[in-house]
Amino acid sequence: MTEESIPSPTTDTRGDVVIITGLAGAGRETAAHALEDMGWYVVYNIAPQLIGTLYELQASAVGRENRFAVVVDPRSGPFFTELGEVVDELRKADLRLRLLFLTADESTLVRRFDSVRRPHPLQGEEGVLEGIRREREMLARYRRTADLVVDTSPLNVHELTMKMRSLFGTGEEQRLTVTMLSFGFKYGIPLEADHVSDVRFIPNPYWVPELRPKRGTDADVAEFVLGDANAAEFVERYIEMITPVLRGYSTENKHFTTLAIGCTGGKHRSVAVSERIGDELRTAGHAVRIRHRDLGRE
């Protein structure tokens, strides 16, 4: 089957097992790292006969609600020849098994091996091209029986990672997650911030006696802060500015970003503005988390 014939990923990850195989240089480890970053339990370069045992061990530790992936390739030696039989047995079990085969054209594979200055694992005394052809012939049966075949020739590392997320990630994992982080400048700029904005230009509720003990999450404080004309314009223009940035992050395979909004103490203005911007971004369809780093610190 080709990647176009595979159904869209679902949020049901019960009994998920992915076996990654394919040609050396086609991106097996990149694909595995992508799954690992999404929380899959990944094992590299094991004998196929151990897949079932390792899956059951992992399932017994974390429950059946888990995702398990293995990278299997000819480096496992004589054990590799039994991959087909192992896959057949696993397909009979109560789990969702997918065999992923990664391939690429010869010129791409030769170029990739040249760039890393490493020999092909099967080239022996011959050149890289001979090793590629020998491996392609050895793996032909697994390409024919694979659930999913991905040609990585036109893909770079980031594009292959995005492809793995689109094929195996849940809906949430495929979206960019935005963290709105409020903070107080007097406690330092947050190191994890990708963008930092200063809202100390907004009138400070601290100087209003009845608002001083309250927080930016309180309705009357938020109304005071966001009722300022400059604050309202700032929020509007901030959304306009950050929208193409978030779109670009998604295109470039960035799945988490932190947008920091700071005021003096991180209690009133930055909190209210972060809440409002977070609400606007949610309305626009983004996955948003809001964290108030310094709230309650005074």
mmCIF file of N, CA, C and O in Angstrom, residues 202-290:
data_model
loop_
_atom_site.group_PDB
_atom_site.id
_atom_site.type_symbol
_atom_site.label_atom_id
_atom_site.label_comp_id
_atom_site.label_asym_id
_atom_site.label_seq_id
_atom_site.Cartn_x
_atom_site.Cartn_y
_atom_site.Cartn_z
ATOM 1 N N ILE A 202 0.741 50.510 29.449
ATOM 2 C CA ILE A 202 -0.669 50.556 29.837
ATOM 3 C C ILE A 202 -0.777 51.091 31.265
ATOM 4 O O ILE A 202 0.038 50.750 32.129
ATOM 5 N N PRO A 203 -1.759 51.939 31.556
ATOM 6 C CA PRO A 203 -1.949 52.422 32.932
ATOM 7 C C PRO A 203 -1.993 51.263 33.922
ATOM 8 O O PRO A 203 -2.628 50.236 33.669
ATOM 9 N N ASN A 204 -1.332 51.425 35.052
ATOM 10 C CA ASN A 204 -1.122 50.333 35.998
ATOM 11 C C ASN A 204 -2.221 50.291 37.064
ATOM 12 O O ASN A 204 -2.393 51.249 37.824
ATOM 13 N N PRO A 205 -2.955 49.180 37.142
ATOM 14 C CA PRO A 205 -3.995 49.044 38.183
ATOM 15 C C PRO A 205 -3.419 49.099 39.594
ATOM 16 O O PRO A 205 -4.173 49.288 40.556
ATOM 17 N N TYR A 206 -2.125 48.929 39.720
ATOM 18 C CA TYR A 206 -1.484 48.977 41.035
ATOM 19 C C TYR A 206 -1.779 50.293 41.737
ATOM 20 O O TYR A 206 -1.862 50.348 42.977
ATOM 21 N N TRP A 207 -1.926 51.366 40.950
ATOM 22 C CA TRP A 207 -2.131 52.690 41.524
ATOM 23 C C TRP A 207 -3.596 52.999 41.794
ATOM 24 O O TRP A 207 -3.942 54.100 42.203
ATOM 25 N N VAL A 208 -4.458 52.025 41.553
ATOM 26 C CA VAL A 208 -5.880 52.165 41.889
ATOM 27 C C VAL A 208 -6.114 51.338 43.157
ATOM 28 O O VAL A 208 -6.037 50.105 43.108
ATOM 29 N N PRO A 209 -6.367 51.985 44.306
ATOM 30 C CA PRO A 209 -6.416 51.269 45.593
ATOM 31 C C PRO A 209 -7.287 50.034 45.601
ATOM 32 O O PRO A 209 -6.895 48.988 46.127
ATOM 33 N N GLU A 210 -8.502 50.103 45.007
ATOM 34 C CA GLU A 210 -9.394 48.944 45.060
ATOM 35 C C GLU A 210 -8.949 47.810 44.138
ATOM 36 O O GLU A 210 -9.403 46.667 44.274
ATOM 37 N N LEU A 211 -8.073 48.113 43.165
ATOM 38 C CA LEU A 211 -7.594 47.089 42.236
ATOM 39 C C LEU A 211 -6.230 46.523 42.631
ATOM 40 O O LEU A 211 -5.866 45.422 42.184
ATOM 41 N N ARG A 212 -5.502 47.256 43.448
ATOM 42 C CA ARG A 212 -4.130 46.845 43.785
ATOM 43 C C ARG A 212 -4.040 45.414 44.304
ATOM 44 O O ARG A 212 -3.178 44.647 43.859
ATOM 45 N N PRO A 213 -4.883 44.972 45.224
ATOM 46 C CA PRO A 213 -4.730 43.605 45.755
ATOM 47 C C PRO A 213 -5.240 42.514 44.812
ATOM 48 O O PRO A 213 -5.011 41.328 45.062
ATOM 49 N N LYS A 214 -5.923 42.908 43.741
ATOM 50 C CA LYS A 214 -6.494 41.924 42.823
ATOM 51 C C LYS A 214 -5.500 41.532 41.742
ATOM 52 O O LYS A 214 -4.382 42.032 41.688
ATOM 53 N N ARG A 215 -5.938 40.639 40.854
ATOM 54 C CA ARG A 215 -5.067 40.107 39.811
ATOM 55 C C ARG A 215 -5.655 40.385 38.433
ATOM 56 O O ARG A 215 -6.841 40.685 38.302
ATOM 57 N N GLY A 216 -4.819 40.191 37.410
ATOM 58 C CA GLY A 216 -5.269 40.414 36.051
ATOM 59 C C GLY A 216 -6.324 39.430 35.589
ATOM 60 O O GLY A 216 -6.997 39.655 34.581
ATOM 61 N N THR A 217 -6.516 38.340 36.321
ATOM 62 C CA THR A 217 -7.564 37.379 35.999
ATOM 63 C C THR A 217 -8.918 37.812 36.544
ATOM 64 O O THR A 217 -9.947 37.218 36.183
ATOM 65 N N ASP A 218 -8.940 38.813 37.418
ATOM 66 C CA ASP A 218 -10.199 39.329 37.937
ATOM 67 C C ASP A 218 -10.862 40.225 36.900
ATOM 68 O O ASP A 218 -10.191 41.011 36.210
ATOM 69 N N ALA A 219 -12.178 40.132 36.790
ATOM 70 C CA ALA A 219 -12.898 40.827 35.728
ATOM 71 C C ALA A 219 -12.712 42.337 35.766
ATOM 72 O O ALA A 219 -12.516 42.975 34.726
ATOM 73 N N ASP A 220 -12.757 42.933 36.959
ATOM 74 C CA ASP A 220 -12.645 44.395 37.022
ATOM 75 C C ASP A 220 -11.242 44.880 36.675
ATOM 76 O O ASP A 220 -11.067 45.937 36.067
ATOM 77 N N VAL A 221 -10.218 44.076 37.004
ATOM 78 C CA VAL A 221 -8.848 44.442 36.619
ATOM 79 C C VAL A 221 -8.688 44.310 35.104
ATOM 80 O O VAL A 221 -8.127 45.198 34.447
ATOM 81 N N ALA A 222 -9.186 43.222 34.542
ATOM 82 C CA ALA A 222 -9.095 43.019 33.094
ATOM 83 C C ALA A 222 -9.832 44.127 32.353
ATOM 84 O O ALA A 222 -9.356 44.634 31.325
ATOM 85 N N GLU A 223 -10.981 44.530 32.869
ATOM 86 C CA GLU A 223 -11.748 45.605 32.233
ATOM 87 C C GLU A 223 -10.973 46.921 32.274
ATOM 88 O O GLU A 223 -10.955 47.670 31.297
ATOM 89 N N PHE A 224 -10.317 47.188 33.405
ATOM 90 C CA PHE A 224 -9.510 48.404 33.530
ATOM 91 C C PHE A 224 -8.351 48.385 32.544
ATOM 92 O O PHE A 224 -8.080 49.367 31.843
ATOM 93 N N VAL A 225 -7.639 47.251 32.460
ATOM 94 C CA VAL A 225 -6.455 47.154 31.601
ATOM 95 C C VAL A 225 -6.848 47.209 30.130
ATOM 96 O O VAL A 225 -6.312 48.008 29.350
ATOM 97 N N LEU A 226 -7.803 46.375 29.735
ATOM 98 C CA LEU A 226 -8.148 46.257 28.322
ATOM 99 C C LEU A 226 -9.072 47.368 27.851
ATOM 100 O O LEU A 226 -9.269 47.543 26.645
ATOM 101 N N GLY A 227 -9.616 48.119 28.798
ATOM 102 C CA GLY A 227 -10.440 49.267 28.419
ATOM 103 C C GLY A 227 -9.619 50.454 27.944
ATOM 104 O O GLY A 227 -10.151 51.381 27.324
ATOM 105 N N ASP A 228 -8.325 50.404 28.191
ATOM 106 C CA ASP A 228 -7.442 51.463 27.697
ATOM 107 C C ASP A 228 -7.319 51.354 26.178
ATOM 108 O O ASP A 228 -7.131 50.260 25.638
ATOM 109 N N ALA A 229 -7.450 52.496 25.478
ATOM 110 C CA ALA A 229 -7.436 52.486 24.008
ATOM 111 C C ALA A 229 -6.136 51.922 23.464
ATOM 112 O O ALA A 229 -6.137 51.174 22.477
ATOM 113 N N ASN A 230 -5.007 52.271 24.087
ATOM 114 C CA ASN A 230 -3.722 51.760 23.602
ATOM 115 C C ASN A 230 -3.609 50.249 23.803
ATOM 116 O O ASN A 230 -3.047 49.544 22.975
ATOM 117 N N ALA A 231 -4.161 49.771 24.925
ATOM 118 C CA ALA A 231 -4.117 48.332 25.193
ATOM 119 C C ALA A 231 -4.950 47.575 24.160
ATOM 120 O O ALA A 231 -4.521 46.535 23.641
ATOM 121 N N ALA A 232 -6.134 48.093 23.869
ATOM 122 C CA ALA A 232 -6.999 47.441 22.886
ATOM 123 C C ALA A 232 -6.335 47.402 21.517
ATOM 124 O O ALA A 232 -6.384 46.387 20.804
ATOM 125 N N GLU A 233 -5.696 48.519 21.131
ATOM 126 C CA GLU A 233 -5.016 48.558 19.834
ATOM 127 C C GLU A 233 -3.825 47.605 19.825
ATOM 128 O O GLU A 233 -3.553 46.942 18.814
ATOM 129 N N PHE A 234 -3.115 47.529 20.969
ATOM 130 C CA PHE A 234 -1.969 46.622 21.052
ATOM 131 C C PHE A 234 -2.407 45.178 20.815
ATOM 132 O O PHE A 234 -1.777 44.444 20.044
ATOM 133 N N VAL A 235 -3.481 44.747 21.479
ATOM 134 C CA VAL A 235 -3.953 43.371 21.315
ATOM 135 C C VAL A 235 -4.316 43.102 19.859
ATOM 136 O O VAL A 235 -3.946 42.068 19.289
ATOM 137 N N GLU A 236 -5.023 44.033 19.242
ATOM 138 C CA GLU A 236 -5.434 43.857 17.858
ATOM 139 C C GLU A 236 -4.232 43.737 16.933
ATOM 140 O O GLU A 236 -4.165 42.832 16.084
ATOM 141 N N ARG A 237 -3.268 44.631 17.090
ATOM 142 C CA ARG A 237 -2.082 44.612 16.227
ATOM 143 C C ARG A 237 -1.168 43.426 16.543
ATOM 144 O O ARG A 237 -0.483 42.909 15.659
ATOM 145 N N TYR A 238 -1.153 43.008 17.801
ATOM 146 C CA TYR A 238 -0.338 41.849 18.172
ATOM 147 C C TYR A 238 -0.851 40.603 17.459
ATOM 148 O O TYR A 238 -0.054 39.818 16.927
ATOM 149 N N ILE A 239 -2.161 40.419 17.443
ATOM 150 C CA ILE A 239 -2.746 39.262 16.757
ATOM 151 C C ILE A 239 -2.400 39.315 15.272
ATOM 152 O O ILE A 239 -2.035 38.295 14.659
ATOM 153 N N GLU A 240 -2.491 40.484 14.664
ATOM 154 C CA GLU A 240 -2.154 40.631 13.243
ATOM 155 C C GLU A 240 -0.688 40.286 12.997
ATOM 156 O O GLU A 240 -0.344 39.645 11.996
ATOM 157 N N MET A 241 0.184 40.717 13.912
ATOM 158 C CA MET A 241 1.614 40.481 13.752
ATOM 159 C C MET A 241 1.978 39.018 13.937
ATOM 160 O O MET A 241 2.766 38.447 13.176
ATOM 161 N N ILE A 242 1.384 38.371 14.941
ATOM 162 C CA ILE A 242 1.812 37.016 15.290
ATOM 163 C C ILE A 242 1.189 35.951 14.405
ATOM 164 O O ILE A 242 1.719 34.829 14.315
ATOM 165 N N THR A 243 0.100 36.261 13.715
ATOM 166 C CA THR A 243 -0.577 35.261 12.888
ATOM 167 C C THR A 243 0.329 34.676 11.806
ATOM 168 O O THR A 243 0.438 33.446 11.687
ATOM 169 N N PRO A 244 1.021 35.488 10.993
ATOM 170 C CA PRO A 244 1.916 34.879 9.993
ATOM 171 C C PRO A 244 3.111 34.178 10.627
ATOM 172 O O PRO A 244 3.657 33.230 10.053
ATOM 173 N N VAL A 245 3.523 34.611 11.825
ATOM 174 C CA VAL A 245 4.620 33.942 12.523
ATOM 175 C C VAL A 245 4.206 32.518 12.903
ATOM 176 O O VAL A 245 4.941 31.552 12.666
ATOM 177 N N LEU A 246 3.020 32.369 13.466
ATOM 178 C CA LEU A 246 2.537 31.049 13.861
ATOM 179 C C LEU A 246 2.323 30.159 12.644
ATOM 180 O O LEU A 246 2.612 28.958 12.682
ATOM 181 N N ARG A 247 1.832 30.764 11.562
ATOM 182 C CA ARG A 247 1.660 29.999 10.327
ATOM 183 C C ARG A 247 3.006 29.489 9.828
ATOM 184 O O ARG A 247 3.145 28.341 9.403
ATOM 185 N N GLY A 248 4.018 30.345 9.883
ATOM 186 C CA GLY A 248 5.357 29.940 9.456
ATOM 187 C C GLY A 248 5.957 28.877 10.352
ATOM 188 O O GLY A 248 6.619 27.953 9.879
ATOM 189 N N TYR A 249 5.730 28.996 11.668
ATOM 190 C CA TYR A 249 6.210 27.967 12.590
ATOM 191 C C TYR A 249 5.631 26.599 12.231
ATOM 192 O O TYR A 249 6.334 25.589 12.246
ATOM 193 N N SER A 250 4.338 26.572 11.935
ATOM 194 C CA SER A 250 3.703 25.306 11.572
ATOM 195 C C SER A 250 4.317 24.743 10.298
ATOM 196 O O SER A 250 4.589 23.541 10.201
ATOM 197 N N THR A 251 4.560 25.615 9.326
ATOM 198 C CA THR A 251 5.153 25.178 8.063
ATOM 199 C C THR A 251 6.555 24.631 8.267
ATOM 200 O O THR A 251 6.974 23.673 7.606
ATOM 201 N N GLU A 252 7.292 25.235 9.195
ATOM 202 C CA GLU A 252 8.684 24.844 9.442
ATOM 203 C C GLU A 252 8.824 23.773 10.521
ATOM 204 O O GLU A 252 9.910 23.589 11.069
ATOM 205 N N ASN A 253 7.710 23.103 10.847
ATOM 206 C CA ASN A 253 7.755 21.957 11.750
ATOM 207 C C ASN A 253 8.097 22.337 13.195
ATOM 208 O O ASN A 253 8.706 21.568 13.928
ATOM 209 N N LYS A 254 7.724 23.539 13.600
ATOM 210 C CA LYS A 254 7.867 23.932 15.007
ATOM 211 C C LYS A 254 6.529 23.682 15.674
ATOM 212 O O LYS A 254 5.506 24.207 15.241
ATOM 213 N N HIS A 255 6.515 22.869 16.723
ATOM 214 C CA HIS A 255 5.247 22.454 17.309
ATOM 215 C C HIS A 255 4.947 23.105 18.655
ATOM 216 O O HIS A 255 3.849 22.936 19.192
ATOM 217 N N PHE A 256 5.898 23.856 19.196
ATOM 218 C CA PHE A 256 5.676 24.554 20.452
ATOM 219 C C PHE A 256 6.311 25.936 20.364
ATOM 220 O O PHE A 256 7.434 26.075 19.874
ATOM 221 N N THR A 257 5.608 26.927 20.829
ATOM 222 C CA THR A 257 6.185 28.262 20.889
ATOM 223 C C THR A 257 5.678 28.966 22.135
ATOM 224 O O THR A 257 4.557 28.695 22.606
ATOM 225 N N THR A 258 6.498 29.853 22.680
ATOM 226 C CA THR A 258 6.132 30.603 23.879
ATOM 227 C C THR A 258 6.151 32.088 23.567
ATOM 228 O O THR A 258 7.168 32.637 23.133
ATOM 229 N N LEU A 259 5.017 32.731 23.777
ATOM 230 C CA LEU A 259 4.862 34.164 23.562
ATOM 231 C C LEU A 259 4.740 34.817 24.930
ATOM 232 O O LEU A 259 3.789 34.546 25.667
ATOM 233 N N ALA A 260 5.705 35.642 25.282
ATOM 234 C CA ALA A 260 5.760 36.219 26.625
ATOM 235 C C ALA A 260 5.307 37.676 26.612
ATOM 236 O O ALA A 260 5.708 38.459 25.752
ATOM 237 N N ILE A 261 4.478 38.021 27.579
ATOM 238 C CA ILE A 261 3.979 39.382 27.755
ATOM 239 C C ILE A 261 4.383 39.830 29.152
ATOM 240 O O ILE A 261 4.036 39.173 30.141
ATOM 241 N N GLY A 262 5.118 40.954 29.232
ATOM 242 C CA GLY A 262 5.622 41.377 30.531
ATOM 243 C C GLY A 262 5.149 42.751 30.970
ATOM 244 O O GLY A 262 4.961 43.648 30.146
ATOM 245 N N CYS A 263 4.942 42.872 32.274
ATOM 246 C CA CYS A 263 4.723 44.186 32.884
ATOM 247 C C CYS A 263 5.703 44.287 34.051
ATOM 248 O O CYS A 263 6.654 43.514 34.120
ATOM 249 N N THR A 264 5.476 45.173 34.982
ATOM 250 C CA THR A 264 6.464 45.368 36.046
ATOM 251 C C THR A 264 6.563 44.160 36.967
ATOM 252 O O THR A 264 7.638 43.580 37.153
ATOM 253 N N GLY A 265 5.415 43.750 37.535
ATOM 254 C CA GLY A 265 5.447 42.666 38.507
ATOM 255 C C GLY A 265 4.793 41.380 38.066
ATOM 256 O O GLY A 265 4.834 40.378 38.783
ATOM 257 N N GLY A 266 4.166 41.369 36.894
ATOM 258 C CA GLY A 266 3.528 40.153 36.399
ATOM 259 C C GLY A 266 2.252 39.803 37.138
ATOM 260 O O GLY A 266 1.876 38.622 37.199
ATOM 261 N N LYS A 267 1.537 40.840 37.638
ATOM 262 C CA LYS A 267 0.335 40.592 38.428
ATOM 263 C C LYS A 267 -0.944 41.089 37.750
ATOM 264 O O LYS A 267 -1.980 40.422 37.820
ATOM 265 N N HIS A 268 -0.869 42.248 37.098
ATOM 266 C CA HIS A 268 -2.071 42.860 36.552
ATOM 267 C C HIS A 268 -2.089 42.899 35.024
ATOM 268 O O HIS A 268 -2.796 42.137 34.364
ATOM 269 N N ARG A 269 -1.290 43.822 34.458
ATOM 270 C CA ARG A 269 -1.374 44.118 33.027
ATOM 271 C C ARG A 269 -0.977 42.947 32.143
ATOM 272 O O ARG A 269 -1.714 42.590 31.214
ATOM 273 N N SER A 270 0.163 42.343 32.401
ATOM 274 C CA SER A 270 0.608 41.232 31.544
ATOM 275 C C SER A 270 -0.338 40.045 31.644
ATOM 276 O O SER A 270 -0.553 39.321 30.664
ATOM 277 N N VAL A 271 -0.922 39.839 32.818
ATOM 278 C CA VAL A 271 -1.853 38.729 33.015
ATOM 279 C C VAL A 271 -3.120 38.949 32.193
ATOM 280 O O VAL A 271 -3.574 38.063 31.450
ATOM 281 N N ALA A 272 -3.702 40.153 32.304
ATOM 282 C CA ALA A 272 -4.942 40.456 31.581
ATOM 283 C C ALA A 272 -4.732 40.400 30.071
ATOM 284 O O ALA A 272 -5.552 39.850 29.327
ATOM 285 N N VAL A 273 -3.616 40.950 29.605
ATOM 286 C CA VAL A 273 -3.349 40.969 28.168
ATOM 287 C C VAL A 273 -3.076 39.564 27.652
ATOM 288 O O VAL A 273 -3.552 39.178 26.577
ATOM 289 N N SER A 274 -2.333 38.774 28.401
ATOM 290 C CA SER A 274 -2.058 37.390 27.983
ATOM 291 C C SER A 274 -3.340 36.580 27.885
ATOM 292 O O SER A 274 -3.521 35.780 26.955
ATOM 293 N N GLU A 275 -4.235 36.772 28.846
ATOM 294 C CA GLU A 275 -5.513 36.066 28.809
ATOM 295 C C GLU A 275 -6.305 36.443 27.563
ATOM 296 O O GLU A 275 -6.873 35.574 26.888
ATOM 297 N N ARG A 276 -6.350 37.746 27.254
ATOM 298 C CA ARG A 276 -7.120 38.178 26.097
ATOM 299 C C ARG A 276 -6.514 37.660 24.794
ATOM 300 O O ARG A 276 -7.223 37.159 23.920
ATOM 301 N N ILE A 277 -5.194 37.763 24.647
ATOM 302 C CA ILE A 277 -4.545 37.274 23.431
ATOM 303 C C ILE A 277 -4.742 35.763 23.303
ATOM 304 O O ILE A 277 -5.010 35.243 22.216
ATOM 305 N N GLY A 278 -4.630 35.042 24.424
ATOM 306 C CA GLY A 278 -4.860 33.604 24.397
ATOM 307 C C GLY A 278 -6.257 33.265 23.921
ATOM 308 O O GLY A 278 -6.450 32.349 23.114
ATOM 309 N N ASP A 279 -7.263 34.007 24.392
ATOM 310 C CA ASP A 279 -8.641 33.780 23.956
ATOM 311 C C ASP A 279 -8.789 34.033 22.453
ATOM 312 O O ASP A 279 -9.472 33.274 21.748
ATOM 313 N N GLU A 280 -8.155 35.086 21.957
ATOM 314 C CA GLU A 280 -8.240 35.419 20.531
ATOM 315 C C GLU A 280 -7.589 34.329 19.682
ATOM 316 O O GLU A 280 -8.105 33.953 18.624
ATOM 317 N N LEU A 281 -6.451 33.814 20.140
ATOM 318 C CA LEU A 281 -5.764 32.771 19.384
ATOM 319 C C LEU A 281 -6.556 31.468 19.395
ATOM 320 O O LEU A 281 -6.588 30.737 18.401
ATOM 321 N N ARG A 282 -7.205 31.162 20.504
ATOM 322 C CA ARG A 282 -8.065 29.969 20.553
ATOM 323 C C ARG A 282 -9.213 30.099 19.567
ATOM 324 O O ARG A 282 -9.555 29.149 18.848
ATOM 325 N N THR A 283 -9.810 31.284 19.537
ATOM 326 C CA THR A 283 -10.910 31.523 18.607
ATOM 327 C C THR A 283 -10.452 31.335 17.160
ATOM 328 O O THR A 283 -11.211 30.878 16.307
ATOM 329 N N ALA A 284 -9.180 31.672 16.913
ATOM 330 C CA ALA A 284 -8.627 31.523 15.566
ATOM 331 C C ALA A 284 -8.247 30.082 15.250
ATOM 332 O O ALA A 284 -7.804 29.787 14.132
ATOM 333 N N GLY A 285 -8.375 29.170 16.228
ATOM 334 C CA GLY A 285 -8.139 27.756 15.969
ATOM 335 C C GLY A 285 -6.830 27.208 16.491
ATOM 336 O O GLY A 285 -6.490 26.055 16.219
ATOM 337 N N HIS A 286 -6.075 27.987 17.248
ATOM 338 C CA HIS A 286 -4.798 27.515 17.773
ATOM 339 C C HIS A 286 -4.988 26.787 19.104
ATOM 340 O O HIS A 286 -5.920 27.073 19.866
ATOM 341 N N ALA A 287 -4.098 25.840 19.365
ATOM 342 C CA ALA A 287 -4.047 25.198 20.678
ATOM 343 C C ALA A 287 -3.253 26.121 21.600
ATOM 344 O O ALA A 287 -2.091 26.422 21.323
ATOM 345 N N VAL A 288 -3.865 26.569 22.677
ATOM 346 C CA VAL A 288 -3.254 27.598 23.526
ATOM 347 C C VAL A 288 -3.204 27.141 24.977
ATOM 348 O O VAL A 288 -4.189 26.605 25.510
ATOM 349 N N ARG A 289 -2.058 27.362 25.587
ATOM 350 C CA ARG A 289 -1.911 27.200 27.033
ATOM 351 C C ARG A 289 -1.543 28.564 27.603
ATOM 352 O O ARG A 289 -0.782 29.314 26.987
ATOM 353 N N ILE A 290 -2.056 28.884 28.765
ATOM 354 C CA ILE A 290 -1.743 30.168 29.393
ATOM 355 C C ILE A 290 -1.077 29.899 30.734
ATOM 356 O O ILE A 290 -1.584 29.118 31.552
#
